[in-house]
Short mmCIF file of N, CA and C in Angstrom, two decimals:
data_model
loop_
_atom_site.label_atom_id
_atom_site.label_comp_id
_atom_site.label_asym_id
_atom_site.label_seq_id
_atom_site.Cartn_x
_atom_site.Cartn_y
_atom_site.Cartn_z
N UNK A 1 -19.75 -35.57 27.17
CA UNK A 1 -19.17 -36.93 27.07
C UNK A 1 -20.36 -37.89 26.97
N UNK A 2 -20.23 -38.74 26.04
CA UNK A 2 -21.28 -39.78 25.84
C UNK A 2 -22.58 -39.25 25.23
N UNK A 3 -22.68 -37.96 24.89
CA UNK A 3 -23.88 -37.41 24.38
C UNK A 3 -23.99 -37.63 22.87
N UNK A 4 -25.10 -37.24 22.33
CA UNK A 4 -25.32 -37.37 20.90
C UNK A 4 -24.86 -36.08 20.24
N UNK A 5 -24.66 -36.13 18.96
CA UNK A 5 -24.23 -34.93 18.18
C UNK A 5 -22.78 -35.06 17.81
N UNK A 6 -22.34 -34.06 17.13
CA UNK A 6 -20.94 -34.01 16.70
C UNK A 6 -20.31 -32.63 16.99
N UNK A 7 -19.09 -32.51 16.44
CA UNK A 7 -18.33 -31.32 16.63
C UNK A 7 -19.02 -30.07 16.13
N UNK A 8 -19.80 -30.17 15.08
CA UNK A 8 -20.52 -29.02 14.50
C UNK A 8 -21.42 -28.44 15.61
N UNK A 9 -21.96 -29.22 16.51
CA UNK A 9 -22.86 -28.69 17.55
C UNK A 9 -22.12 -27.81 18.49
N UNK A 10 -20.76 -27.91 18.55
CA UNK A 10 -19.96 -27.11 19.45
C UNK A 10 -19.57 -25.72 18.89
N UNK A 11 -19.74 -25.58 17.63
CA UNK A 11 -19.34 -24.33 16.95
C UNK A 11 -20.53 -23.30 16.98
N UNK A 12 -20.24 -22.10 17.56
CA UNK A 12 -21.27 -21.05 17.63
C UNK A 12 -21.39 -20.44 16.28
N UNK A 13 -22.66 -20.01 16.01
CA UNK A 13 -22.90 -19.17 14.81
C UNK A 13 -22.09 -17.85 14.98
N UNK A 14 -21.61 -17.32 13.89
CA UNK A 14 -20.78 -16.10 13.99
C UNK A 14 -21.47 -14.97 14.74
N UNK A 15 -22.77 -14.80 14.58
CA UNK A 15 -23.49 -13.74 15.24
C UNK A 15 -23.48 -13.95 16.79
N UNK A 16 -23.30 -15.18 17.28
CA UNK A 16 -23.32 -15.48 18.64
C UNK A 16 -21.90 -15.53 19.31
N UNK A 17 -20.88 -15.49 18.43
CA UNK A 17 -19.50 -15.62 18.90
C UNK A 17 -18.84 -14.32 19.24
N UNK A 18 -18.75 -14.04 20.53
CA UNK A 18 -18.21 -12.75 20.99
C UNK A 18 -16.76 -12.56 20.64
N UNK A 19 -16.07 -13.65 20.35
CA UNK A 19 -14.60 -13.61 20.10
C UNK A 19 -14.18 -13.88 18.68
N UNK A 20 -15.13 -13.93 17.76
CA UNK A 20 -14.74 -14.29 16.41
C UNK A 20 -13.82 -13.37 15.69
N UNK A 21 -13.79 -12.12 16.11
CA UNK A 21 -12.85 -11.17 15.59
C UNK A 21 -11.68 -10.83 16.57
N UNK A 22 -11.61 -11.58 17.60
CA UNK A 22 -10.65 -11.31 18.66
C UNK A 22 -11.15 -10.21 19.56
N UNK A 23 -10.32 -9.80 20.44
CA UNK A 23 -10.69 -8.77 21.36
C UNK A 23 -10.47 -7.36 20.73
N UNK A 24 -11.09 -6.37 21.30
CA UNK A 24 -10.89 -5.01 20.78
C UNK A 24 -9.42 -4.63 20.99
N UNK A 25 -8.83 -5.14 22.01
CA UNK A 25 -7.39 -4.89 22.28
C UNK A 25 -6.56 -5.46 21.17
N UNK A 26 -6.87 -6.62 20.68
CA UNK A 26 -6.11 -7.23 19.59
C UNK A 26 -6.19 -6.42 18.27
N UNK A 27 -7.41 -5.94 18.04
CA UNK A 27 -7.57 -5.12 16.84
C UNK A 27 -6.78 -3.77 16.98
N UNK A 28 -6.83 -3.18 18.11
CA UNK A 28 -6.05 -1.93 18.35
C UNK A 28 -4.56 -2.23 18.20
N UNK A 29 -4.16 -3.37 18.72
CA UNK A 29 -2.70 -3.72 18.68
C UNK A 29 -2.21 -3.94 17.22
N UNK A 30 -3.07 -4.48 16.37
CA UNK A 30 -2.72 -4.67 15.01
C UNK A 30 -2.46 -3.31 14.32
N UNK A 31 -3.33 -2.32 14.69
CA UNK A 31 -3.14 -0.98 14.15
C UNK A 31 -1.82 -0.37 14.67
N UNK A 32 -1.61 -0.50 15.96
CA UNK A 32 -0.41 0.17 16.53
C UNK A 32 0.87 -0.62 16.22
N UNK A 33 0.81 -1.84 15.85
CA UNK A 33 1.97 -2.62 15.50
C UNK A 33 2.52 -2.21 14.11
N UNK A 34 1.75 -1.56 13.29
CA UNK A 34 2.26 -1.20 11.95
C UNK A 34 3.41 -0.19 12.11
N UNK A 35 4.48 -0.56 11.55
CA UNK A 35 5.68 0.28 11.58
C UNK A 35 6.31 0.30 10.23
N UNK A 36 7.03 1.35 9.98
CA UNK A 36 7.83 1.43 8.70
C UNK A 36 9.14 0.71 8.88
N UNK A 37 9.36 -0.28 8.05
CA UNK A 37 10.58 -1.06 8.15
C UNK A 37 11.62 -0.44 7.21
N UNK A 38 12.82 -0.27 7.66
CA UNK A 38 13.89 0.29 6.86
C UNK A 38 14.88 -0.76 6.40
N UNK A 39 14.73 -1.98 6.92
CA UNK A 39 15.60 -3.09 6.47
C UNK A 39 14.79 -4.35 6.63
N UNK A 40 14.77 -5.13 5.53
CA UNK A 40 14.02 -6.36 5.50
C UNK A 40 14.89 -7.58 5.73
N UNK A 41 14.33 -8.63 6.26
CA UNK A 41 15.08 -9.93 6.30
C UNK A 41 15.03 -10.54 4.90
N UNK A 42 15.75 -11.61 4.74
CA UNK A 42 15.66 -12.32 3.46
C UNK A 42 14.69 -13.50 3.48
N UNK A 43 13.85 -13.49 4.52
CA UNK A 43 12.84 -14.53 4.60
C UNK A 43 11.80 -14.34 3.49
N UNK A 44 11.35 -15.44 2.89
CA UNK A 44 10.34 -15.30 1.82
C UNK A 44 9.00 -14.83 2.44
N UNK A 45 8.23 -14.20 1.59
CA UNK A 45 6.91 -13.68 2.00
C UNK A 45 5.85 -14.65 1.40
N UNK A 46 4.93 -15.09 2.17
CA UNK A 46 3.83 -15.89 1.71
C UNK A 46 2.92 -15.07 0.79
N UNK A 47 2.84 -15.40 -0.48
CA UNK A 47 1.95 -14.67 -1.40
C UNK A 47 0.53 -14.59 -0.92
N UNK A 48 0.06 -15.61 -0.24
CA UNK A 48 -1.31 -15.63 0.25
C UNK A 48 -1.55 -14.55 1.31
N UNK A 49 -0.52 -14.28 2.11
CA UNK A 49 -0.60 -13.21 3.11
C UNK A 49 -0.73 -11.87 2.45
N UNK A 50 0.00 -11.67 1.37
CA UNK A 50 -0.08 -10.37 0.64
C UNK A 50 -1.47 -10.24 0.06
N UNK A 51 -2.00 -11.34 -0.52
CA UNK A 51 -3.30 -11.30 -1.14
C UNK A 51 -4.38 -11.05 -0.04
N UNK A 52 -4.21 -11.60 1.13
CA UNK A 52 -5.20 -11.30 2.25
C UNK A 52 -5.09 -9.83 2.61
N UNK A 53 -3.92 -9.25 2.60
CA UNK A 53 -3.77 -7.83 2.96
C UNK A 53 -4.42 -6.98 1.89
N UNK A 54 -4.33 -7.36 0.62
CA UNK A 54 -4.96 -6.62 -0.43
C UNK A 54 -6.49 -6.77 -0.25
N UNK A 55 -7.00 -7.93 0.10
CA UNK A 55 -8.42 -8.09 0.32
C UNK A 55 -8.91 -7.19 1.49
N UNK A 56 -8.06 -6.97 2.51
CA UNK A 56 -8.44 -6.12 3.55
C UNK A 56 -8.38 -4.67 3.06
N UNK A 57 -7.39 -4.36 2.23
CA UNK A 57 -7.22 -2.97 1.71
C UNK A 57 -8.47 -2.49 0.99
N UNK A 58 -9.10 -3.41 0.21
CA UNK A 58 -10.25 -2.92 -0.61
C UNK A 58 -11.54 -2.90 0.09
N UNK A 59 -11.50 -3.03 1.44
CA UNK A 59 -12.70 -2.86 2.22
C UNK A 59 -12.77 -1.41 2.71
N UNK A 60 -11.78 -0.60 2.37
CA UNK A 60 -11.79 0.80 2.86
C UNK A 60 -12.97 1.57 2.25
N UNK A 61 -13.44 2.57 2.89
CA UNK A 61 -14.48 3.36 2.35
C UNK A 61 -14.06 4.05 1.06
N UNK A 62 -14.99 4.17 0.10
CA UNK A 62 -14.69 4.82 -1.17
C UNK A 62 -15.95 5.60 -1.63
N UNK A 63 -15.74 6.66 -2.41
CA UNK A 63 -16.87 7.45 -2.87
C UNK A 63 -17.63 6.76 -3.99
N UNK A 64 -18.92 6.94 -4.05
CA UNK A 64 -19.81 6.48 -5.14
C UNK A 64 -19.77 5.03 -5.38
N UNK A 65 -19.51 4.21 -4.37
CA UNK A 65 -19.45 2.70 -4.55
C UNK A 65 -18.38 2.35 -5.56
N UNK A 66 -17.28 3.07 -5.55
CA UNK A 66 -16.16 2.74 -6.49
C UNK A 66 -15.09 1.93 -5.82
N UNK A 67 -14.09 1.57 -6.60
CA UNK A 67 -12.84 0.96 -6.09
C UNK A 67 -11.73 1.78 -6.65
N UNK A 68 -11.38 2.91 -5.99
CA UNK A 68 -10.40 3.80 -6.55
C UNK A 68 -8.97 3.41 -6.46
N UNK A 69 -8.70 2.19 -6.15
CA UNK A 69 -7.35 1.69 -5.95
C UNK A 69 -7.09 0.44 -6.77
N UNK A 70 -5.84 0.28 -7.10
CA UNK A 70 -5.30 -0.94 -7.67
C UNK A 70 -4.03 -1.24 -6.92
N UNK A 71 -3.79 -2.49 -6.60
CA UNK A 71 -2.52 -2.86 -5.92
C UNK A 71 -1.79 -3.77 -6.86
N UNK A 72 -0.68 -3.29 -7.43
CA UNK A 72 0.07 -3.96 -8.43
C UNK A 72 1.23 -4.68 -7.77
N UNK A 73 1.16 -6.03 -7.78
CA UNK A 73 2.26 -6.85 -7.26
C UNK A 73 3.31 -6.99 -8.36
N UNK A 74 4.46 -6.43 -8.11
CA UNK A 74 5.59 -6.50 -9.08
C UNK A 74 6.36 -7.73 -8.74
N UNK A 75 6.10 -8.81 -9.47
CA UNK A 75 6.61 -10.11 -9.08
C UNK A 75 7.97 -10.47 -9.63
N UNK A 76 8.25 -10.15 -10.86
CA UNK A 76 9.54 -10.51 -11.46
C UNK A 76 10.64 -9.58 -10.98
N UNK A 77 11.80 -10.11 -10.72
CA UNK A 77 13.00 -9.33 -10.29
C UNK A 77 13.32 -8.32 -11.42
N UNK A 78 13.21 -8.73 -12.65
CA UNK A 78 13.53 -7.83 -13.80
C UNK A 78 12.62 -6.58 -13.79
N UNK A 79 11.32 -6.85 -13.55
CA UNK A 79 10.37 -5.72 -13.54
C UNK A 79 10.62 -4.78 -12.32
N UNK A 80 10.96 -5.41 -11.18
CA UNK A 80 11.27 -4.59 -10.06
C UNK A 80 12.49 -3.71 -10.29
N UNK A 81 13.54 -4.26 -10.83
CA UNK A 81 14.74 -3.52 -11.13
C UNK A 81 14.44 -2.43 -12.13
N UNK A 82 13.74 -2.74 -13.19
CA UNK A 82 13.38 -1.77 -14.20
C UNK A 82 12.60 -0.59 -13.59
N UNK A 83 11.63 -0.92 -12.74
CA UNK A 83 10.84 0.13 -12.15
C UNK A 83 11.63 0.97 -11.24
N UNK A 84 12.40 0.37 -10.33
CA UNK A 84 13.20 1.14 -9.39
C UNK A 84 14.31 1.94 -10.04
N UNK A 85 14.91 1.38 -11.09
CA UNK A 85 15.97 2.16 -11.82
C UNK A 85 15.34 3.37 -12.50
N UNK A 86 14.16 3.19 -13.13
CA UNK A 86 13.50 4.29 -13.82
C UNK A 86 13.08 5.36 -12.82
N UNK A 87 12.55 4.96 -11.66
CA UNK A 87 12.16 5.94 -10.62
C UNK A 87 13.37 6.69 -10.12
N UNK A 88 14.47 5.95 -9.89
CA UNK A 88 15.69 6.58 -9.39
C UNK A 88 16.16 7.65 -10.40
N UNK A 89 16.18 7.28 -11.67
CA UNK A 89 16.62 8.22 -12.71
C UNK A 89 15.75 9.50 -12.74
N UNK A 90 14.45 9.31 -12.60
CA UNK A 90 13.55 10.46 -12.58
C UNK A 90 13.77 11.31 -11.34
N UNK A 91 14.05 10.68 -10.25
CA UNK A 91 14.35 11.43 -8.99
C UNK A 91 15.64 12.22 -9.08
N UNK A 92 16.66 11.56 -9.65
CA UNK A 92 17.97 12.27 -9.83
C UNK A 92 17.80 13.46 -10.75
N UNK A 93 17.00 13.31 -11.78
CA UNK A 93 16.76 14.39 -12.69
C UNK A 93 16.09 15.59 -11.98
N UNK A 94 15.10 15.27 -11.16
CA UNK A 94 14.42 16.34 -10.41
C UNK A 94 15.36 16.99 -9.41
N UNK A 95 16.23 16.23 -8.72
CA UNK A 95 17.10 16.79 -7.72
C UNK A 95 18.17 17.63 -8.37
N UNK A 96 18.66 17.24 -9.53
CA UNK A 96 19.64 18.08 -10.24
C UNK A 96 18.94 19.39 -10.68
N UNK A 97 17.75 19.31 -11.17
CA UNK A 97 16.98 20.53 -11.51
C UNK A 97 16.82 21.44 -10.34
N UNK A 98 16.71 20.89 -9.17
CA UNK A 98 16.61 21.65 -7.90
C UNK A 98 17.93 22.27 -7.47
N UNK A 99 19.01 21.92 -8.18
CA UNK A 99 20.32 22.46 -7.85
C UNK A 99 20.98 21.70 -6.75
N UNK A 100 20.60 20.51 -6.40
CA UNK A 100 21.22 19.76 -5.35
C UNK A 100 22.63 19.29 -5.77
N UNK A 101 23.53 19.14 -4.79
CA UNK A 101 24.88 18.62 -5.08
C UNK A 101 24.81 17.13 -5.39
N UNK A 102 25.80 16.63 -6.04
CA UNK A 102 25.85 15.21 -6.36
C UNK A 102 25.91 14.41 -5.05
N UNK A 103 26.60 14.93 -4.05
CA UNK A 103 26.71 14.25 -2.78
C UNK A 103 25.33 14.20 -2.08
N UNK A 104 24.59 15.29 -2.15
CA UNK A 104 23.23 15.35 -1.58
C UNK A 104 22.33 14.38 -2.31
N UNK A 105 22.47 14.33 -3.59
CA UNK A 105 21.58 13.43 -4.42
C UNK A 105 21.91 12.02 -4.09
N UNK A 106 23.15 11.68 -3.98
CA UNK A 106 23.55 10.28 -3.67
C UNK A 106 22.95 9.85 -2.30
N UNK A 107 23.05 10.77 -1.33
CA UNK A 107 22.56 10.50 0.00
C UNK A 107 21.01 10.26 0.03
N UNK A 108 20.34 11.15 -0.72
CA UNK A 108 18.85 11.00 -0.82
C UNK A 108 18.43 9.72 -1.52
N UNK A 109 19.10 9.45 -2.60
CA UNK A 109 18.71 8.27 -3.45
C UNK A 109 18.98 7.01 -2.63
N UNK A 110 20.03 6.97 -1.80
CA UNK A 110 20.30 5.72 -1.07
C UNK A 110 19.15 5.39 -0.16
N UNK A 111 18.35 6.32 0.28
CA UNK A 111 17.21 6.04 1.20
C UNK A 111 16.20 5.14 0.53
N UNK A 112 16.12 5.20 -0.82
CA UNK A 112 15.21 4.44 -1.58
C UNK A 112 15.64 2.95 -1.75
N UNK A 113 16.93 2.66 -1.31
CA UNK A 113 17.38 1.30 -1.45
C UNK A 113 16.59 0.23 -0.63
N UNK A 114 15.87 0.71 0.37
CA UNK A 114 14.99 -0.20 1.14
C UNK A 114 14.10 -0.98 0.19
N UNK A 115 13.67 -0.39 -0.86
CA UNK A 115 12.76 -1.09 -1.85
C UNK A 115 13.54 -2.13 -2.61
N UNK A 116 14.80 -1.89 -2.90
CA UNK A 116 15.60 -2.88 -3.66
C UNK A 116 15.81 -4.19 -2.94
N UNK A 117 15.75 -4.00 -1.52
CA UNK A 117 15.99 -5.23 -0.73
C UNK A 117 14.73 -5.86 -0.17
N UNK A 118 13.61 -5.30 -0.55
CA UNK A 118 12.34 -5.84 -0.01
C UNK A 118 12.03 -7.12 -0.75
N UNK A 119 11.55 -8.11 0.02
CA UNK A 119 11.16 -9.43 -0.62
C UNK A 119 9.99 -9.36 -1.53
N UNK A 120 9.18 -8.30 -1.43
CA UNK A 120 7.94 -8.17 -2.16
C UNK A 120 7.75 -6.71 -2.47
N UNK A 121 7.25 -6.36 -3.67
CA UNK A 121 7.03 -4.99 -4.03
C UNK A 121 5.57 -4.88 -4.50
N UNK A 122 4.78 -4.03 -3.82
CA UNK A 122 3.43 -3.81 -4.18
C UNK A 122 3.27 -2.29 -4.45
N UNK A 123 2.75 -1.86 -5.57
CA UNK A 123 2.57 -0.52 -5.88
C UNK A 123 1.06 -0.16 -5.89
N UNK A 124 0.65 0.67 -4.87
CA UNK A 124 -0.74 1.10 -4.84
C UNK A 124 -0.96 2.22 -5.87
N UNK A 125 -2.04 2.11 -6.60
CA UNK A 125 -2.34 3.13 -7.64
C UNK A 125 -3.80 3.66 -7.41
N UNK A 126 -4.01 4.90 -7.65
CA UNK A 126 -5.35 5.48 -7.55
C UNK A 126 -5.90 5.55 -8.99
N UNK A 127 -7.16 5.20 -9.11
CA UNK A 127 -7.84 5.31 -10.40
C UNK A 127 -9.13 6.12 -10.16
N UNK A 128 -9.50 6.88 -11.11
CA UNK A 128 -10.64 7.78 -10.98
C UNK A 128 -11.93 7.21 -11.59
N UNK A 129 -11.90 5.88 -11.92
CA UNK A 129 -13.09 5.26 -12.51
C UNK A 129 -14.26 5.48 -11.62
N UNK A 130 -15.37 5.95 -12.17
CA UNK A 130 -16.57 6.16 -11.35
C UNK A 130 -16.64 7.53 -10.75
N UNK A 131 -15.64 8.37 -10.94
CA UNK A 131 -15.70 9.71 -10.35
C UNK A 131 -16.67 10.57 -11.15
N UNK A 132 -17.14 11.61 -10.49
CA UNK A 132 -18.06 12.51 -11.14
C UNK A 132 -17.32 13.79 -11.65
N UNK A 133 -17.82 14.32 -12.72
CA UNK A 133 -17.34 15.59 -13.25
C UNK A 133 -18.43 16.64 -13.07
N UNK A 134 -18.07 17.73 -12.38
CA UNK A 134 -19.09 18.74 -12.09
C UNK A 134 -18.93 19.94 -13.01
N UNK A 135 -17.81 20.12 -13.64
CA UNK A 135 -17.71 21.23 -14.54
C UNK A 135 -17.19 22.52 -13.91
N UNK A 136 -16.96 22.49 -12.61
CA UNK A 136 -16.32 23.65 -12.01
C UNK A 136 -15.13 23.16 -11.16
N UNK A 137 -14.14 24.02 -11.09
CA UNK A 137 -12.88 23.64 -10.47
C UNK A 137 -13.00 23.24 -9.04
N UNK A 138 -13.81 23.90 -8.28
CA UNK A 138 -13.95 23.68 -6.83
C UNK A 138 -14.50 22.24 -6.57
N UNK A 139 -15.58 21.89 -7.22
CA UNK A 139 -16.22 20.58 -7.05
C UNK A 139 -15.39 19.47 -7.65
N UNK A 140 -14.79 19.72 -8.82
CA UNK A 140 -13.91 18.77 -9.42
C UNK A 140 -12.72 18.43 -8.54
N UNK A 141 -12.15 19.48 -7.90
CA UNK A 141 -11.02 19.30 -7.01
C UNK A 141 -11.49 18.47 -5.79
N UNK A 142 -12.62 18.77 -5.27
CA UNK A 142 -13.18 18.01 -4.10
C UNK A 142 -13.38 16.59 -4.43
N UNK A 143 -13.88 16.31 -5.68
CA UNK A 143 -14.07 14.96 -6.17
C UNK A 143 -12.73 14.18 -6.13
N UNK A 144 -11.73 14.78 -6.66
CA UNK A 144 -10.40 14.13 -6.72
C UNK A 144 -9.87 13.92 -5.29
N UNK A 145 -10.06 14.87 -4.43
CA UNK A 145 -9.64 14.73 -3.03
C UNK A 145 -10.30 13.58 -2.38
N UNK A 146 -11.59 13.34 -2.65
CA UNK A 146 -12.31 12.16 -2.07
C UNK A 146 -11.60 10.88 -2.50
N UNK A 147 -11.20 10.78 -3.79
CA UNK A 147 -10.55 9.61 -4.25
C UNK A 147 -9.16 9.43 -3.67
N UNK A 148 -8.51 10.54 -3.46
CA UNK A 148 -7.16 10.50 -2.82
C UNK A 148 -7.27 9.96 -1.42
N UNK A 149 -8.24 10.49 -0.64
CA UNK A 149 -8.50 10.07 0.70
C UNK A 149 -8.87 8.60 0.77
N UNK A 150 -9.72 8.16 -0.12
CA UNK A 150 -10.14 6.76 -0.16
C UNK A 150 -8.99 5.85 -0.48
N UNK A 151 -8.14 6.29 -1.38
CA UNK A 151 -6.93 5.49 -1.71
C UNK A 151 -6.00 5.40 -0.57
N UNK A 152 -5.81 6.50 0.17
CA UNK A 152 -5.05 6.49 1.38
C UNK A 152 -5.60 5.51 2.40
N UNK A 153 -6.89 5.51 2.54
CA UNK A 153 -7.51 4.54 3.52
C UNK A 153 -7.25 3.09 3.04
N UNK A 154 -7.26 2.87 1.77
CA UNK A 154 -6.95 1.52 1.26
C UNK A 154 -5.49 1.17 1.53
N UNK A 155 -4.62 2.10 1.32
CA UNK A 155 -3.15 1.83 1.63
C UNK A 155 -2.99 1.52 3.10
N UNK A 156 -3.62 2.31 3.98
CA UNK A 156 -3.53 2.10 5.43
C UNK A 156 -4.08 0.70 5.82
N UNK A 157 -5.22 0.35 5.27
CA UNK A 157 -5.76 -0.99 5.48
C UNK A 157 -4.71 -2.08 5.13
N UNK A 158 -4.17 -1.83 3.94
CA UNK A 158 -3.13 -2.79 3.43
C UNK A 158 -1.97 -2.91 4.39
N UNK A 159 -1.45 -1.80 4.85
CA UNK A 159 -0.28 -1.84 5.78
C UNK A 159 -0.66 -2.40 7.14
N UNK A 160 -1.81 -2.10 7.65
CA UNK A 160 -2.24 -2.72 8.90
C UNK A 160 -2.49 -4.17 8.78
N UNK A 161 -3.06 -4.57 7.67
CA UNK A 161 -3.29 -6.06 7.43
C UNK A 161 -1.95 -6.79 7.34
N UNK A 162 -0.97 -6.13 6.70
CA UNK A 162 0.38 -6.80 6.68
C UNK A 162 0.94 -6.95 8.12
N UNK A 163 0.73 -5.91 8.96
CA UNK A 163 1.18 -6.01 10.33
C UNK A 163 0.48 -7.15 11.10
N UNK A 164 -0.85 -7.24 10.75
CA UNK A 164 -1.58 -8.38 11.31
C UNK A 164 -1.12 -9.74 10.91
N UNK A 165 -0.48 -9.77 9.72
CA UNK A 165 0.14 -11.02 9.20
C UNK A 165 1.58 -11.22 9.73
N UNK A 166 1.98 -10.27 10.58
CA UNK A 166 3.37 -10.21 11.12
C UNK A 166 4.39 -9.99 10.05
N UNK A 167 4.05 -9.17 9.03
CA UNK A 167 4.93 -8.77 8.00
C UNK A 167 5.27 -7.33 8.15
N UNK A 168 6.48 -6.94 7.96
CA UNK A 168 6.93 -5.57 7.97
C UNK A 168 6.65 -4.96 6.65
N UNK A 169 6.55 -3.65 6.64
CA UNK A 169 6.23 -2.92 5.35
C UNK A 169 6.86 -1.53 5.43
N UNK A 170 7.09 -0.97 4.27
CA UNK A 170 7.56 0.44 4.15
C UNK A 170 6.76 1.07 3.06
N UNK A 171 5.99 2.09 3.43
CA UNK A 171 5.30 2.87 2.41
C UNK A 171 6.25 3.94 1.97
N UNK A 172 6.66 3.95 0.68
CA UNK A 172 7.53 4.93 0.13
C UNK A 172 6.78 5.56 -0.98
N UNK A 173 6.59 6.89 -0.85
CA UNK A 173 5.71 7.60 -1.75
C UNK A 173 6.41 8.07 -3.04
N UNK A 174 7.53 7.52 -3.36
CA UNK A 174 8.31 7.99 -4.57
C UNK A 174 7.51 7.90 -5.82
N UNK A 175 6.63 6.94 -5.92
CA UNK A 175 5.86 6.76 -7.19
C UNK A 175 5.03 8.01 -7.50
N UNK A 176 4.65 8.76 -6.45
CA UNK A 176 3.79 9.94 -6.64
C UNK A 176 4.54 11.05 -7.37
N UNK A 177 5.87 11.02 -7.32
CA UNK A 177 6.67 12.08 -7.95
C UNK A 177 7.07 11.70 -9.42
N UNK A 178 6.77 10.47 -9.82
CA UNK A 178 7.08 10.11 -11.19
C UNK A 178 6.06 9.18 -11.73
N UNK A 179 4.82 9.65 -11.69
CA UNK A 179 3.67 8.80 -12.13
C UNK A 179 3.81 8.33 -13.59
N UNK A 180 4.24 9.18 -14.45
CA UNK A 180 4.36 8.76 -15.87
C UNK A 180 5.39 7.68 -16.02
N UNK A 181 6.50 7.77 -15.31
CA UNK A 181 7.51 6.69 -15.32
C UNK A 181 6.89 5.38 -14.87
N UNK A 182 6.20 5.41 -13.76
CA UNK A 182 5.59 4.23 -13.20
C UNK A 182 4.58 3.61 -14.20
N UNK A 183 3.76 4.47 -14.71
CA UNK A 183 2.72 3.96 -15.76
C UNK A 183 3.43 3.32 -16.94
N UNK A 184 4.48 3.94 -17.40
CA UNK A 184 5.21 3.47 -18.57
C UNK A 184 5.87 2.12 -18.29
N UNK A 185 6.61 2.01 -17.17
CA UNK A 185 7.31 0.81 -16.84
C UNK A 185 6.34 -0.33 -16.54
N UNK A 186 5.25 -0.08 -15.82
CA UNK A 186 4.30 -1.14 -15.38
C UNK A 186 3.21 -1.33 -16.49
N UNK A 187 3.19 -0.46 -17.50
CA UNK A 187 2.19 -0.52 -18.56
C UNK A 187 0.81 -0.55 -17.98
#
């Protein structure tokens, strides 16, 4: 009180601020608060929060200084419906080929409706840009596995960051079973 200086003098440099990232308990809580949501509210999602979550996602470790992931935000309702309809059709085709009954197929396909009611749809994709080719099956398979693991780490970062934003999420792996359909619909 009554001294010289301003507010800037009261701000600690980041290196000296023991609480700039919160407590270790808060960080652990963000990780453990991540849950799979099976029903979303109709509250709008702040696009900036999703972008912050993507920014956190891409800090995951990756091989060879690459970025083996892309996070595709499917913004238009028409694109979302087209993607989800095409994925459903591919899934039904696979289930019929497996000999599943129409009743069983309808039950399984209904589980994917969580995506139709989500206020935001983000599709994580793995890309092999920057991967190495060794010329033998064992090492080439290990290279791909490294990229798969890195992409999984990116997805986990994304989901935890959404939890830190107090947003629910549901990771549904359906896109992995119909990659060609997803590529075609999303171009």
